[in-house]
mmCIF file with all atom_site columns, C-alpha atoms and ligand atoms in Angstrom:
data_model
loop_
_atom_site.group_PDB
_atom_site.id
_atom_site.type_symbol
_atom_site.label_atom_id
_atom_site.label_alt_id
_atom_site.label_comp_id
_atom_site.label_asym_id
_atom_site.label_entity_id
_atom_site.label_seq_id
_atom_site.pdbx_PDB_ins_code
_atom_site.Cartn_x
_atom_site.Cartn_y
_atom_site.Cartn_z
_atom_site.occupancy
_atom_site.B_iso_or_equiv
_atom_site.pdbx_formal_charge
_atom_site.auth_seq_id
_atom_site.auth_comp_id
_atom_site.auth_asym_id
_atom_site.auth_atom_id
_atom_site.pdbx_PDB_model_num
ATOM   1   C CA  . MET N 1 1   ? 142.707 136.441 140.193 1.00 84.00 ? 1   MET N CA  1
ATOM   2   C CA  . ILE N 1 2   ? 140.876 139.527 141.517 1.00 87.00 ? 2   ILE N CA  1
ATOM   3   C CA  . GLU N 1 3   ? 137.513 138.913 143.182 1.00 91.00 ? 3   GLU N CA  1
ATOM   4   C CA  . PHE N 1 4   ? 134.718 141.429 143.732 1.00 95.00 ? 4   PHE N CA  1
ATOM   5   C CA  . ILE N 1 5   ? 131.184 141.272 145.033 1.00 96.00 ? 5   ILE N CA  1
ATOM   6   C CA  . PHE N 1 6   ? 128.844 142.911 142.531 1.00 96.00 ? 6   PHE N CA  1
ATOM   7   C CA  . ALA N 1 7   ? 126.240 144.732 144.646 1.00 94.00 ? 7   ALA N CA  1
ATOM   8   C CA  . THR N 1 8   ? 123.091 144.255 142.594 1.00 92.00 ? 8   THR N CA  1
ATOM   9   C CA  . HIS N 1 9   ? 119.979 142.089 142.656 1.00 91.00 ? 9   HIS N CA  1
ATOM   10  C CA  . ASN N 1 10  ? 119.370 142.781 138.962 1.00 91.00 ? 10  ASN N CA  1
ATOM   11  C CA  . PRO N 1 11  ? 120.168 139.572 137.010 1.00 91.00 ? 11  PRO N CA  1
ATOM   12  C CA  . ASN N 1 12  ? 120.333 141.526 133.727 1.00 93.00 ? 12  ASN N CA  1
ATOM   13  C CA  . LYS N 1 13  ? 123.160 143.657 135.081 1.00 93.00 ? 13  LYS N CA  1
ATOM   14  C CA  . VAL N 1 14  ? 125.006 140.555 136.313 1.00 93.00 ? 14  VAL N CA  1
ATOM   15  C CA  . VAL N 1 15  ? 124.775 138.993 132.836 1.00 94.00 ? 15  VAL N CA  1
ATOM   16  C CA  . GLU N 1 16  ? 126.048 142.175 131.185 1.00 95.00 ? 16  GLU N CA  1
ATOM   17  C CA  . ILE N 1 17  ? 128.968 142.672 133.581 1.00 95.00 ? 17  ILE N CA  1
ATOM   18  C CA  . CYS N 1 18  ? 129.939 138.979 133.378 1.00 93.00 ? 18  CYS N CA  1
ATOM   19  C CA  . SER N 1 19  ? 130.077 139.277 129.584 1.00 93.00 ? 19  SER N CA  1
ATOM   20  C CA  . LEU N 1 20  ? 132.733 141.999 130.016 1.00 93.00 ? 20  LEU N CA  1
ATOM   21  C CA  . LEU N 1 21  ? 135.044 140.194 132.447 1.00 90.00 ? 21  LEU N CA  1
ATOM   22  C CA  . GLY N 1 22  ? 138.608 139.278 131.573 1.00 81.00 ? 22  GLY N CA  1
ATOM   23  C CA  . GLU N 1 23  ? 140.137 135.976 132.682 1.00 81.00 ? 23  GLU N CA  1
ATOM   24  C CA  . ASN N 1 24  ? 141.765 137.491 135.770 1.00 87.00 ? 24  ASN N CA  1
ATOM   25  C CA  . MET N 1 25  ? 138.571 138.824 137.358 1.00 89.00 ? 25  MET N CA  1
ATOM   26  C CA  . HIS N 1 26  ? 135.813 136.962 139.153 1.00 92.00 ? 26  HIS N CA  1
ATOM   27  C CA  . ILE N 1 27  ? 132.466 138.402 140.217 1.00 94.00 ? 27  ILE N CA  1
ATOM   28  C CA  . ILE N 1 28  ? 130.461 137.138 143.181 1.00 94.00 ? 28  ILE N CA  1
ATOM   29  C CA  . SER N 1 29  ? 126.787 138.017 142.963 1.00 91.00 ? 29  SER N CA  1
ATOM   30  C CA  . LEU N 1 30  ? 124.864 139.028 146.092 1.00 92.00 ? 30  LEU N CA  1
ATOM   31  C CA  . ASP N 1 31  ? 122.944 135.745 145.950 1.00 89.00 ? 31  ASP N CA  1
ATOM   32  C CA  . GLU N 1 32  ? 126.223 133.790 145.864 1.00 90.00 ? 32  GLU N CA  1
ATOM   33  C CA  . ALA N 1 33  ? 127.456 135.848 148.826 1.00 91.00 ? 33  ALA N CA  1
ATOM   34  C CA  . GLY N 1 34  ? 124.219 135.024 150.718 1.00 92.00 ? 34  GLY N CA  1
ATOM   35  C CA  . LEU N 1 35  ? 123.186 138.676 150.850 1.00 92.00 ? 35  LEU N CA  1
ATOM   36  C CA  . TYR N 1 36  ? 119.482 138.976 150.186 1.00 90.00 ? 36  TYR N CA  1
ATOM   37  C CA  . GLU N 1 37  ? 118.658 142.327 151.764 1.00 83.00 ? 37  GLU N CA  1
ATOM   38  C CA  . ASP N 1 38  ? 117.161 145.105 149.673 1.00 82.00 ? 38  ASP N CA  1
ATOM   39  C CA  . ILE N 1 39  ? 119.796 147.685 148.794 1.00 85.00 ? 39  ILE N CA  1
ATOM   40  C CA  . PRO N 1 40  ? 118.530 151.239 149.264 1.00 83.00 ? 40  PRO N CA  1
ATOM   41  C CA  . GLU N 1 41  ? 118.637 153.927 146.567 1.00 87.00 ? 41  GLU N CA  1
ATOM   42  C CA  . PRO N 1 42  ? 117.671 156.890 148.792 1.00 90.00 ? 42  PRO N CA  1
ATOM   43  C CA  . TYR N 1 43  ? 119.469 159.795 147.095 1.00 95.00 ? 43  TYR N CA  1
ATOM   44  C CA  . ASP N 1 44  ? 118.665 162.109 144.216 1.00 96.00 ? 44  ASP N CA  1
ATOM   45  C CA  . THR N 1 45  ? 121.830 161.601 142.213 1.00 98.00 ? 45  THR N CA  1
ATOM   46  C CA  . ILE N 1 46  ? 123.085 158.554 140.355 1.00 98.00 ? 46  ILE N CA  1
ATOM   47  C CA  . GLU N 1 47  ? 126.524 159.059 141.931 1.00 98.00 ? 47  GLU N CA  1
ATOM   48  C CA  . ALA N 1 48  ? 125.201 159.056 145.511 1.00 98.00 ? 48  ALA N CA  1
ATOM   49  C CA  . ASN N 1 49  ? 123.002 155.984 144.960 1.00 97.00 ? 49  ASN N CA  1
ATOM   50  C CA  . ALA N 1 50  ? 125.856 154.045 143.372 1.00 97.00 ? 50  ALA N CA  1
ATOM   51  C CA  . GLY N 1 51  ? 128.058 154.939 146.354 1.00 97.00 ? 51  GLY N CA  1
ATOM   52  C CA  . GLU N 1 52  ? 125.359 153.958 148.838 1.00 95.00 ? 52  GLU N CA  1
ATOM   53  C CA  . LYS N 1 53  ? 124.869 150.509 147.285 1.00 94.00 ? 53  LYS N CA  1
ATOM   54  C CA  . SER N 1 54  ? 128.558 149.592 147.342 1.00 96.00 ? 54  SER N CA  1
ATOM   55  C CA  . SER N 1 55  ? 129.220 151.097 150.782 1.00 95.00 ? 55  SER N CA  1
ATOM   56  C CA  . VAL N 1 56  ? 126.325 149.091 152.285 1.00 94.00 ? 56  VAL N CA  1
ATOM   57  C CA  . ILE N 1 57  ? 127.828 145.872 150.935 1.00 94.00 ? 57  ILE N CA  1
ATOM   58  C CA  . TYR N 1 58  ? 131.354 146.896 151.951 1.00 95.00 ? 58  TYR N CA  1
ATOM   59  C CA  . ARG N 1 59  ? 130.175 147.598 155.512 1.00 94.00 ? 59  ARG N CA  1
ATOM   60  C CA  . LEU N 1 60  ? 128.369 144.226 155.655 1.00 93.00 ? 60  LEU N CA  1
ATOM   61  C CA  . THR N 1 61  ? 131.205 142.125 154.242 1.00 94.00 ? 61  THR N CA  1
ATOM   62  C CA  . GLY N 1 62  ? 134.471 144.074 154.526 1.00 95.00 ? 62  GLY N CA  1
ATOM   63  C CA  . LYS N 1 63  ? 135.219 142.771 151.024 1.00 95.00 ? 63  LYS N CA  1
ATOM   64  C CA  . ASP N 1 64  ? 136.137 144.582 147.825 1.00 96.00 ? 64  ASP N CA  1
ATOM   65  C CA  . CYS N 1 65  ? 132.952 145.234 145.890 1.00 97.00 ? 65  CYS N CA  1
ATOM   66  C CA  . PHE N 1 66  ? 131.324 147.441 143.331 1.00 97.00 ? 66  PHE N CA  1
ATOM   67  C CA  . SER N 1 67  ? 127.843 148.574 142.387 1.00 96.00 ? 67  SER N CA  1
ATOM   68  C CA  . GLU N 1 68  ? 126.377 150.581 139.585 1.00 96.00 ? 68  GLU N CA  1
ATOM   69  C CA  . ASP N 1 69  ? 123.475 152.948 139.185 1.00 97.00 ? 69  ASP N CA  1
ATOM   70  C CA  . THR N 1 70  ? 122.077 153.866 135.789 1.00 97.00 ? 70  THR N CA  1
ATOM   71  C CA  . GLY N 1 71  ? 119.628 156.478 134.572 1.00 98.00 ? 71  GLY N CA  1
ATOM   72  C CA  . LEU N 1 72  ? 118.073 157.386 131.249 1.00 98.00 ? 72  LEU N CA  1
ATOM   73  C CA  . GLU N 1 73  ? 118.411 161.170 130.779 1.00 98.00 ? 73  GLU N CA  1
ATOM   74  C CA  . VAL N 1 74  ? 116.193 162.674 128.091 1.00 98.00 ? 74  VAL N CA  1
ATOM   75  C CA  . ASP N 1 75  ? 117.185 166.126 126.794 1.00 98.00 ? 75  ASP N CA  1
ATOM   76  C CA  . SER N 1 76  ? 113.673 167.437 126.103 1.00 98.00 ? 76  SER N CA  1
ATOM   77  C CA  . LEU N 1 77  ? 112.492 166.234 129.549 1.00 98.00 ? 77  LEU N CA  1
ATOM   78  C CA  . HIS N 1 78  ? 115.305 168.184 131.249 1.00 98.00 ? 78  HIS N CA  1
ATOM   79  C CA  . GLY N 1 79  ? 117.186 165.004 132.185 1.00 98.00 ? 79  GLY N CA  1
ATOM   80  C CA  . ALA N 1 80  ? 114.146 162.981 133.377 1.00 98.00 ? 80  ALA N CA  1
ATOM   81  C CA  . PRO N 1 81  ? 113.586 160.192 134.244 1.00 98.00 ? 81  PRO N CA  1
ATOM   82  C CA  . GLY N 1 82  ? 117.280 160.270 135.324 1.00 98.00 ? 82  GLY N CA  1
ATOM   83  C CA  . VAL N 1 83  ? 117.885 159.035 138.839 1.00 97.00 ? 83  VAL N CA  1
ATOM   84  C CA  . HIS N 1 84  ? 114.173 158.118 139.052 1.00 97.00 ? 84  HIS N CA  1
ATOM   85  C CA  . SER N 1 85  ? 114.332 155.812 135.999 1.00 97.00 ? 85  SER N CA  1
ATOM   86  C CA  . ALA N 1 86  ? 113.462 152.601 137.888 1.00 96.00 ? 86  ALA N CA  1
ATOM   87  C CA  . ARG N 1 87  ? 110.338 154.054 139.536 1.00 96.00 ? 87  ARG N CA  1
ATOM   88  C CA  . TYR N 1 88  ? 109.347 156.495 136.776 1.00 98.00 ? 88  TYR N CA  1
ATOM   89  C CA  . ALA N 1 89  ? 105.808 155.101 136.463 1.00 98.00 ? 89  ALA N CA  1
ATOM   90  C CA  . GLY N 1 90  ? 105.495 154.038 140.105 1.00 97.00 ? 90  GLY N CA  1
ATOM   91  C CA  . PRO N 1 91  ? 106.901 151.839 142.878 1.00 95.00 ? 91  PRO N CA  1
ATOM   92  C CA  . GLN N 1 92  ? 106.076 148.632 140.991 1.00 95.00 ? 92  GLN N CA  1
ATOM   93  C CA  . LYS N 1 93  ? 109.267 149.283 138.948 1.00 94.00 ? 93  LYS N CA  1
ATOM   94  C CA  . SER N 1 94  ? 107.652 147.892 135.787 1.00 97.00 ? 94  SER N CA  1
ATOM   95  C CA  . ALA N 1 95  ? 109.702 148.265 132.597 1.00 98.00 ? 95  ALA N CA  1
ATOM   96  C CA  . GLY N 1 96  ? 106.535 148.198 130.483 1.00 98.00 ? 96  GLY N CA  1
ATOM   97  C CA  . ASP N 1 97  ? 104.881 150.950 132.533 1.00 98.00 ? 97  ASP N CA  1
ATOM   98  C CA  . ASN N 1 98  ? 108.059 153.053 132.514 1.00 98.00 ? 98  ASN N CA  1
ATOM   99  C CA  . VAL N 1 99  ? 108.446 152.814 128.736 1.00 98.00 ? 99  VAL N CA  1
ATOM   100 C CA  . ALA N 1 100 ? 104.759 153.617 128.185 1.00 98.00 ? 100 ALA N CA  1
ATOM   101 C CA  . LEU N 1 101 ? 104.957 156.704 130.414 1.00 98.00 ? 101 LEU N CA  1
ATOM   102 C CA  . LEU N 1 102 ? 108.158 157.855 128.724 1.00 98.00 ? 102 LEU N CA  1
ATOM   103 C CA  . LEU N 1 103 ? 106.621 157.606 125.252 1.00 98.00 ? 103 LEU N CA  1
ATOM   104 C CA  . GLN N 1 104 ? 103.492 159.386 126.482 1.00 98.00 ? 104 GLN N CA  1
ATOM   105 C CA  . ASN N 1 105 ? 105.551 162.239 127.988 1.00 98.00 ? 105 ASN N CA  1
ATOM   106 C CA  . MET N 1 106 ? 107.448 162.561 124.707 1.00 97.00 ? 106 MET N CA  1
ATOM   107 C CA  . LEU N 1 107 ? 104.365 162.736 122.491 1.00 97.00 ? 107 LEU N CA  1
ATOM   108 C CA  . GLY N 1 108 ? 104.822 165.592 120.024 1.00 94.00 ? 108 GLY N CA  1
ATOM   109 C CA  . LYS N 1 109 ? 108.458 166.237 121.032 1.00 96.00 ? 109 LYS N CA  1
ATOM   110 C CA  . LYS N 1 110 ? 110.723 166.764 118.022 1.00 96.00 ? 110 LYS N CA  1
ATOM   111 C CA  . ASP N 1 111 ? 113.922 166.572 120.053 1.00 98.00 ? 111 ASP N CA  1
ATOM   112 C CA  . ARG N 1 112 ? 114.295 162.903 120.975 1.00 98.00 ? 112 ARG N CA  1
ATOM   113 C CA  . ARG N 1 113 ? 117.955 163.035 122.059 1.00 98.00 ? 113 ARG N CA  1
ATOM   114 C CA  . ALA N 1 114 ? 118.797 161.121 125.228 1.00 98.00 ? 114 ALA N CA  1
ATOM   115 C CA  . GLN N 1 115 ? 121.568 159.296 127.019 1.00 98.00 ? 115 GLN N CA  1
ATOM   116 C CA  . PHE N 1 116 ? 122.037 156.402 129.349 1.00 98.00 ? 116 PHE N CA  1
ATOM   117 C CA  . ARG N 1 117 ? 124.460 157.250 132.137 1.00 98.00 ? 117 ARG N CA  1
ATOM   118 C CA  . THR N 1 118 ? 126.030 154.625 134.386 1.00 98.00 ? 118 THR N CA  1
ATOM   119 C CA  . VAL N 1 119 ? 128.128 155.341 137.447 1.00 98.00 ? 119 VAL N CA  1
ATOM   120 C CA  . ILE N 1 120 ? 130.098 152.441 138.905 1.00 98.00 ? 120 ILE N CA  1
ATOM   121 C CA  . SER N 1 121 ? 131.177 152.789 142.521 1.00 98.00 ? 121 SER N CA  1
ATOM   122 C CA  . LEU N 1 122 ? 134.134 150.599 143.464 1.00 98.00 ? 122 LEU N CA  1
ATOM   123 C CA  . PHE N 1 123 ? 135.202 149.915 147.029 1.00 97.00 ? 123 PHE N CA  1
ATOM   124 C CA  . LEU N 1 124 ? 138.810 148.763 146.938 1.00 96.00 ? 124 LEU N CA  1
ATOM   125 C CA  . HIS N 1 125 ? 140.650 148.288 150.257 1.00 94.00 ? 125 HIS N CA  1
ATOM   126 C CA  . GLY N 1 126 ? 138.036 150.494 151.912 1.00 94.00 ? 126 GLY N CA  1
ATOM   127 C CA  . GLN N 1 127 ? 138.383 153.434 149.522 1.00 96.00 ? 127 GLN N CA  1
ATOM   128 C CA  . GLU N 1 128 ? 135.734 154.478 147.003 1.00 98.00 ? 128 GLU N CA  1
ATOM   129 C CA  . TYR N 1 129 ? 136.407 155.208 143.325 1.00 98.00 ? 129 TYR N CA  1
ATOM   130 C CA  . GLN N 1 130 ? 133.774 156.106 140.689 1.00 98.00 ? 130 GLN N CA  1
ATOM   131 C CA  . PHE N 1 131 ? 133.707 155.517 136.927 1.00 98.00 ? 131 PHE N CA  1
ATOM   132 C CA  . GLU N 1 132 ? 131.161 156.998 134.505 1.00 98.00 ? 132 GLU N CA  1
ATOM   133 C CA  . GLY N 1 133 ? 129.961 155.647 131.162 1.00 98.00 ? 133 GLY N CA  1
ATOM   134 C CA  . ILE N 1 134 ? 127.609 157.493 128.794 1.00 98.00 ? 134 ILE N CA  1
ATOM   135 C CA  . SER N 1 135 ? 125.793 156.236 125.713 1.00 98.00 ? 135 SER N CA  1
ATOM   136 C CA  . ARG N 1 136 ? 124.226 159.045 123.626 1.00 98.00 ? 136 ARG N CA  1
ATOM   137 C CA  . GLY N 1 137 ? 121.359 158.284 121.287 1.00 98.00 ? 137 GLY N CA  1
ATOM   138 C CA  . ALA N 1 138 ? 117.667 158.851 120.667 1.00 98.00 ? 138 ALA N CA  1
ATOM   139 C CA  . ILE N 1 139 ? 114.277 157.674 121.910 1.00 98.00 ? 139 ILE N CA  1
ATOM   140 C CA  . THR N 1 140 ? 112.184 155.881 119.290 1.00 98.00 ? 140 THR N CA  1
ATOM   141 C CA  . LEU N 1 141 ? 108.501 156.556 118.621 1.00 98.00 ? 141 LEU N CA  1
ATOM   142 C CA  . VAL N 1 142 ? 107.519 152.962 119.436 1.00 98.00 ? 142 VAL N CA  1
ATOM   143 C CA  . PRO N 1 143 ? 109.254 150.080 121.272 1.00 98.00 ? 143 PRO N CA  1
ATOM   144 C CA  . SER N 1 144 ? 111.133 147.547 119.150 1.00 98.00 ? 144 SER N CA  1
ATOM   145 C CA  . GLY N 1 145 ? 113.023 144.342 120.016 1.00 98.00 ? 145 GLY N CA  1
ATOM   146 C CA  . ASP N 1 146 ? 112.842 141.647 122.688 1.00 98.00 ? 146 ASP N CA  1
ATOM   147 C CA  . ASN N 1 147 ? 116.397 141.503 124.037 1.00 98.00 ? 147 ASN N CA  1
ATOM   148 C CA  . GLY N 1 148 ? 117.856 143.337 126.998 1.00 96.00 ? 148 GLY N CA  1
ATOM   149 C CA  . PHE N 1 149 ? 115.793 144.987 129.711 1.00 97.00 ? 149 PHE N CA  1
ATOM   150 C CA  . GLY N 1 150 ? 114.367 148.251 131.003 1.00 98.00 ? 150 GLY N CA  1
ATOM   151 C CA  . TYR N 1 151 ? 114.283 151.015 128.394 1.00 98.00 ? 151 TYR N CA  1
ATOM   152 C CA  . ASP N 1 152 ? 116.300 149.013 125.810 1.00 98.00 ? 152 ASP N CA  1
ATOM   153 C CA  . PRO N 1 153 ? 113.338 148.719 123.348 1.00 98.00 ? 153 PRO N CA  1
ATOM   154 C CA  . VAL N 1 154 ? 113.090 152.508 122.924 1.00 98.00 ? 154 VAL N CA  1
ATOM   155 C CA  . PHE N 1 155 ? 116.759 153.565 122.787 1.00 98.00 ? 155 PHE N CA  1
ATOM   156 C CA  . ILE N 1 156 ? 118.877 153.691 119.621 1.00 98.00 ? 156 ILE N CA  1
ATOM   157 C CA  . PRO N 1 157 ? 122.526 154.534 120.372 1.00 98.00 ? 157 PRO N CA  1
ATOM   158 C CA  . ASP N 1 158 ? 124.421 156.879 118.060 1.00 98.00 ? 158 ASP N CA  1
ATOM   159 C CA  . GLY N 1 159 ? 126.189 154.893 115.334 1.00 98.00 ? 159 GLY N CA  1
ATOM   160 C CA  . SER N 1 160 ? 123.471 152.241 115.051 1.00 98.00 ? 160 SER N CA  1
ATOM   161 C CA  . ASP N 1 161 ? 120.058 151.881 113.403 1.00 98.00 ? 161 ASP N CA  1
ATOM   162 C CA  . HIS N 1 162 ? 118.854 149.393 116.013 1.00 98.00 ? 162 HIS N CA  1
ATOM   163 C CA  . THR N 1 163 ? 117.467 149.707 119.507 1.00 98.00 ? 163 THR N CA  1
ATOM   164 C CA  . PHE N 1 164 ? 119.455 148.033 122.286 1.00 98.00 ? 164 PHE N CA  1
ATOM   165 C CA  . ALA N 1 165 ? 116.621 145.479 122.468 1.00 98.00 ? 165 ALA N CA  1
ATOM   166 C CA  . GLU N 1 166 ? 117.243 144.534 118.821 1.00 98.00 ? 166 GLU N CA  1
ATOM   167 C CA  . MET N 1 167 ? 120.920 143.804 119.533 1.00 98.00 ? 167 MET N CA  1
ATOM   168 C CA  . ASP N 1 168 ? 122.597 140.776 121.031 1.00 98.00 ? 168 ASP N CA  1
ATOM   169 C CA  . LEU N 1 169 ? 124.764 141.409 124.069 1.00 97.00 ? 169 LEU N CA  1
ATOM   170 C CA  . ASN N 1 170 ? 128.031 141.634 122.106 1.00 96.00 ? 170 ASN N CA  1
ATOM   171 C CA  . GLU N 1 171 ? 126.521 144.341 119.936 1.00 98.00 ? 171 GLU N CA  1
ATOM   172 C CA  . LYS N 1 172 ? 125.053 146.259 122.910 1.00 98.00 ? 172 LYS N CA  1
ATOM   173 C CA  . ASN N 1 173 ? 128.472 146.138 124.613 1.00 97.00 ? 173 ASN N CA  1
ATOM   174 C CA  . LYS N 1 174 ? 129.992 148.078 121.690 1.00 98.00 ? 174 LYS N CA  1
ATOM   175 C CA  . PHE N 1 175 ? 127.784 151.065 122.531 1.00 98.00 ? 175 PHE N CA  1
ATOM   176 C CA  . SER N 1 176 ? 126.655 150.684 126.096 1.00 98.00 ? 176 SER N CA  1
ATOM   177 C CA  . HIS N 1 177 ? 127.083 153.053 129.034 1.00 98.00 ? 177 HIS N CA  1
ATOM   178 C CA  . ARG N 1 178 ? 127.672 150.056 131.325 1.00 97.00 ? 178 ARG N CA  1
ATOM   179 C CA  . ALA N 1 179 ? 130.451 148.625 129.120 1.00 97.00 ? 179 ALA N CA  1
ATOM   180 C CA  . LYS N 1 180 ? 132.128 152.055 128.929 1.00 98.00 ? 180 LYS N CA  1
ATOM   181 C CA  . ALA N 1 181 ? 132.048 152.560 132.715 1.00 98.00 ? 181 ALA N CA  1
ATOM   182 C CA  . PHE N 1 182 ? 133.291 149.011 133.275 1.00 96.00 ? 182 PHE N CA  1
ATOM   183 C CA  . SER N 1 183 ? 136.188 149.402 130.856 1.00 96.00 ? 183 SER N CA  1
ATOM   184 C CA  . LYS N 1 184 ? 137.333 152.458 132.863 1.00 97.00 ? 184 LYS N CA  1
ATOM   185 C CA  . LEU N 1 185 ? 137.173 150.387 136.062 1.00 96.00 ? 185 LEU N CA  1
ATOM   186 C CA  . TYR N 1 186 ? 139.139 147.633 134.360 1.00 93.00 ? 186 TYR N CA  1
ATOM   187 C CA  . ALA N 1 187 ? 141.848 150.029 133.156 1.00 94.00 ? 187 ALA N CA  1
ATOM   188 C CA  . PHE N 1 188 ? 142.083 151.468 136.680 1.00 96.00 ? 188 PHE N CA  1
ATOM   189 C CA  . LEU N 1 189 ? 142.553 148.011 138.221 1.00 92.00 ? 189 LEU N CA  1
ATOM   190 C CA  . LYS N 1 190 ? 145.152 147.102 135.619 1.00 88.00 ? 190 LYS N CA  1
ATOM   191 C CA  . GLU N 1 191 ? 147.126 150.241 136.429 1.00 90.00 ? 191 GLU N CA  1
ATOM   192 C CA  . LYS N 1 192 ? 146.951 149.443 140.163 1.00 84.00 ? 192 LYS N CA  1
ATOM   193 C CA  . SER N 1 193 ? 148.132 145.843 139.821 1.00 78.00 ? 193 SER N CA  1
HETATM 194 P P1  . LIG T 2 .   ? 118.922 151.024 138.310 1.00 72.11 ? 1   LIG T P1  1
HETATM 195 O O1  . LIG T 2 .   ? 120.329 151.396 137.979 1.00 72.11 ? 1   LIG T O1  1
HETATM 196 O O2  . LIG T 2 .   ? 118.823 149.568 138.618 1.00 72.11 ? 1   LIG T O2  1
HETATM 197 O O3  . LIG T 2 .   ? 118.329 151.925 139.376 1.00 72.11 ? 1   LIG T O3  1
HETATM 198 O O4  . LIG T 2 .   ? 118.090 151.180 136.979 1.00 72.11 ? 1   LIG T O4  1
HETATM 199 C C1  . LIG T 2 .   ? 117.365 152.334 136.664 1.00 72.11 ? 1   LIG T C1  1
HETATM 200 C C2  . LIG T 2 .   ? 116.371 152.045 135.586 1.00 72.11 ? 1   LIG T C2  1
HETATM 201 O O5  . LIG T 2 .   ? 117.017 152.099 134.326 1.00 72.11 ? 1   LIG T O5  1
HETATM 202 C C3  . LIG T 2 .   ? 115.661 150.704 135.654 1.00 72.11 ? 1   LIG T C3  1
HETATM 203 O O6  . LIG T 2 .   ? 114.338 150.905 135.224 1.00 72.11 ? 1   LIG T O6  1
HETATM 204 C C4  . LIG T 2 .   ? 116.408 149.851 134.680 1.00 72.11 ? 1   LIG T C4  1
HETATM 205 O O7  . LIG T 2 .   ? 115.557 148.864 134.103 1.00 72.11 ? 1   LIG T O7  1
HETATM 206 C C5  . LIG T 2 .   ? 116.827 150.878 133.648 1.00 72.11 ? 1   LIG T C5  1
HETATM 207 N N1  . LIG T 2 .   ? 118.101 150.495 133.047 1.00 72.11 ? 1   LIG T N1  1
HETATM 208 C C6  . LIG T 2 .   ? 119.290 150.369 133.682 1.00 72.11 ? 1   LIG T C6  1
HETATM 209 N N2  . LIG T 2 .   ? 120.232 149.987 132.800 1.00 72.11 ? 1   LIG T N2  1
HETATM 210 C C7  . LIG T 2 .   ? 119.617 149.863 131.615 1.00 72.11 ? 1   LIG T C7  1
HETATM 211 C C8  . LIG T 2 .   ? 120.062 149.469 130.333 1.00 72.11 ? 1   LIG T C8  1
HETATM 212 O O8  . LIG T 2 .   ? 121.233 149.133 130.091 1.00 72.11 ? 1   LIG T O8  1
HETATM 213 N N3  . LIG T 2 .   ? 119.133 149.466 129.350 1.00 72.11 ? 1   LIG T N3  1
HETATM 214 C C9  . LIG T 2 .   ? 117.836 149.816 129.563 1.00 72.11 ? 1   LIG T C9  1
HETATM 215 N N4  . LIG T 2 .   ? 117.360 150.178 130.745 1.00 72.11 ? 1   LIG T N4  1
HETATM 216 C C10 . LIG T 2 .   ? 118.253 150.199 131.773 1.00 72.11 ? 1   LIG T C10 1
#
């Protein structure tokens, strides 16, 4: 059994990653590890923030761990909100405010192409490895669906007619950036073992 601390305080991410685990892998959440401190996201790239989150937890615990950072990158907004996705509409980090601002900034835009991009940073025996997962799709005109979190109600992945928020988790995992990045991590660990 391989055991990793998952360096996030976001319960939605924990649920999604746990739904992807095989039988030989166990995830310890930060709460379970007794780590309640805020994890900084000080950098201006998704890669650097992912690395910062896992290295903070590695330095605190000395244990194998991973983190992930995700951004929504909209083509017609030159990649925004990108690394600033969580605080797009302000420090309150409100999903509703973020979605409303996104739709407002896209008013009148014909090109609604976008992608979610996840970078997972793994610390294994003190060395860092990164894995990227991308889900291409489009931003809807209005939010739809109650499942998921964040920008899920306004994103339809290529190959589907439904927003992520209209899908159950199994369905989202077939398309999602997070599932793609995690499957690369999984393949890497399998090769190593
Ligand atoms: P972070 O990776 O926690 O910094 O998340 C960045 C922002 O993207 C937050 O506003 C999240 O709610 C949002 N986000 C991250 N992953 C997803 C996802 O899978 N679907 C929708 N929104 C997401």
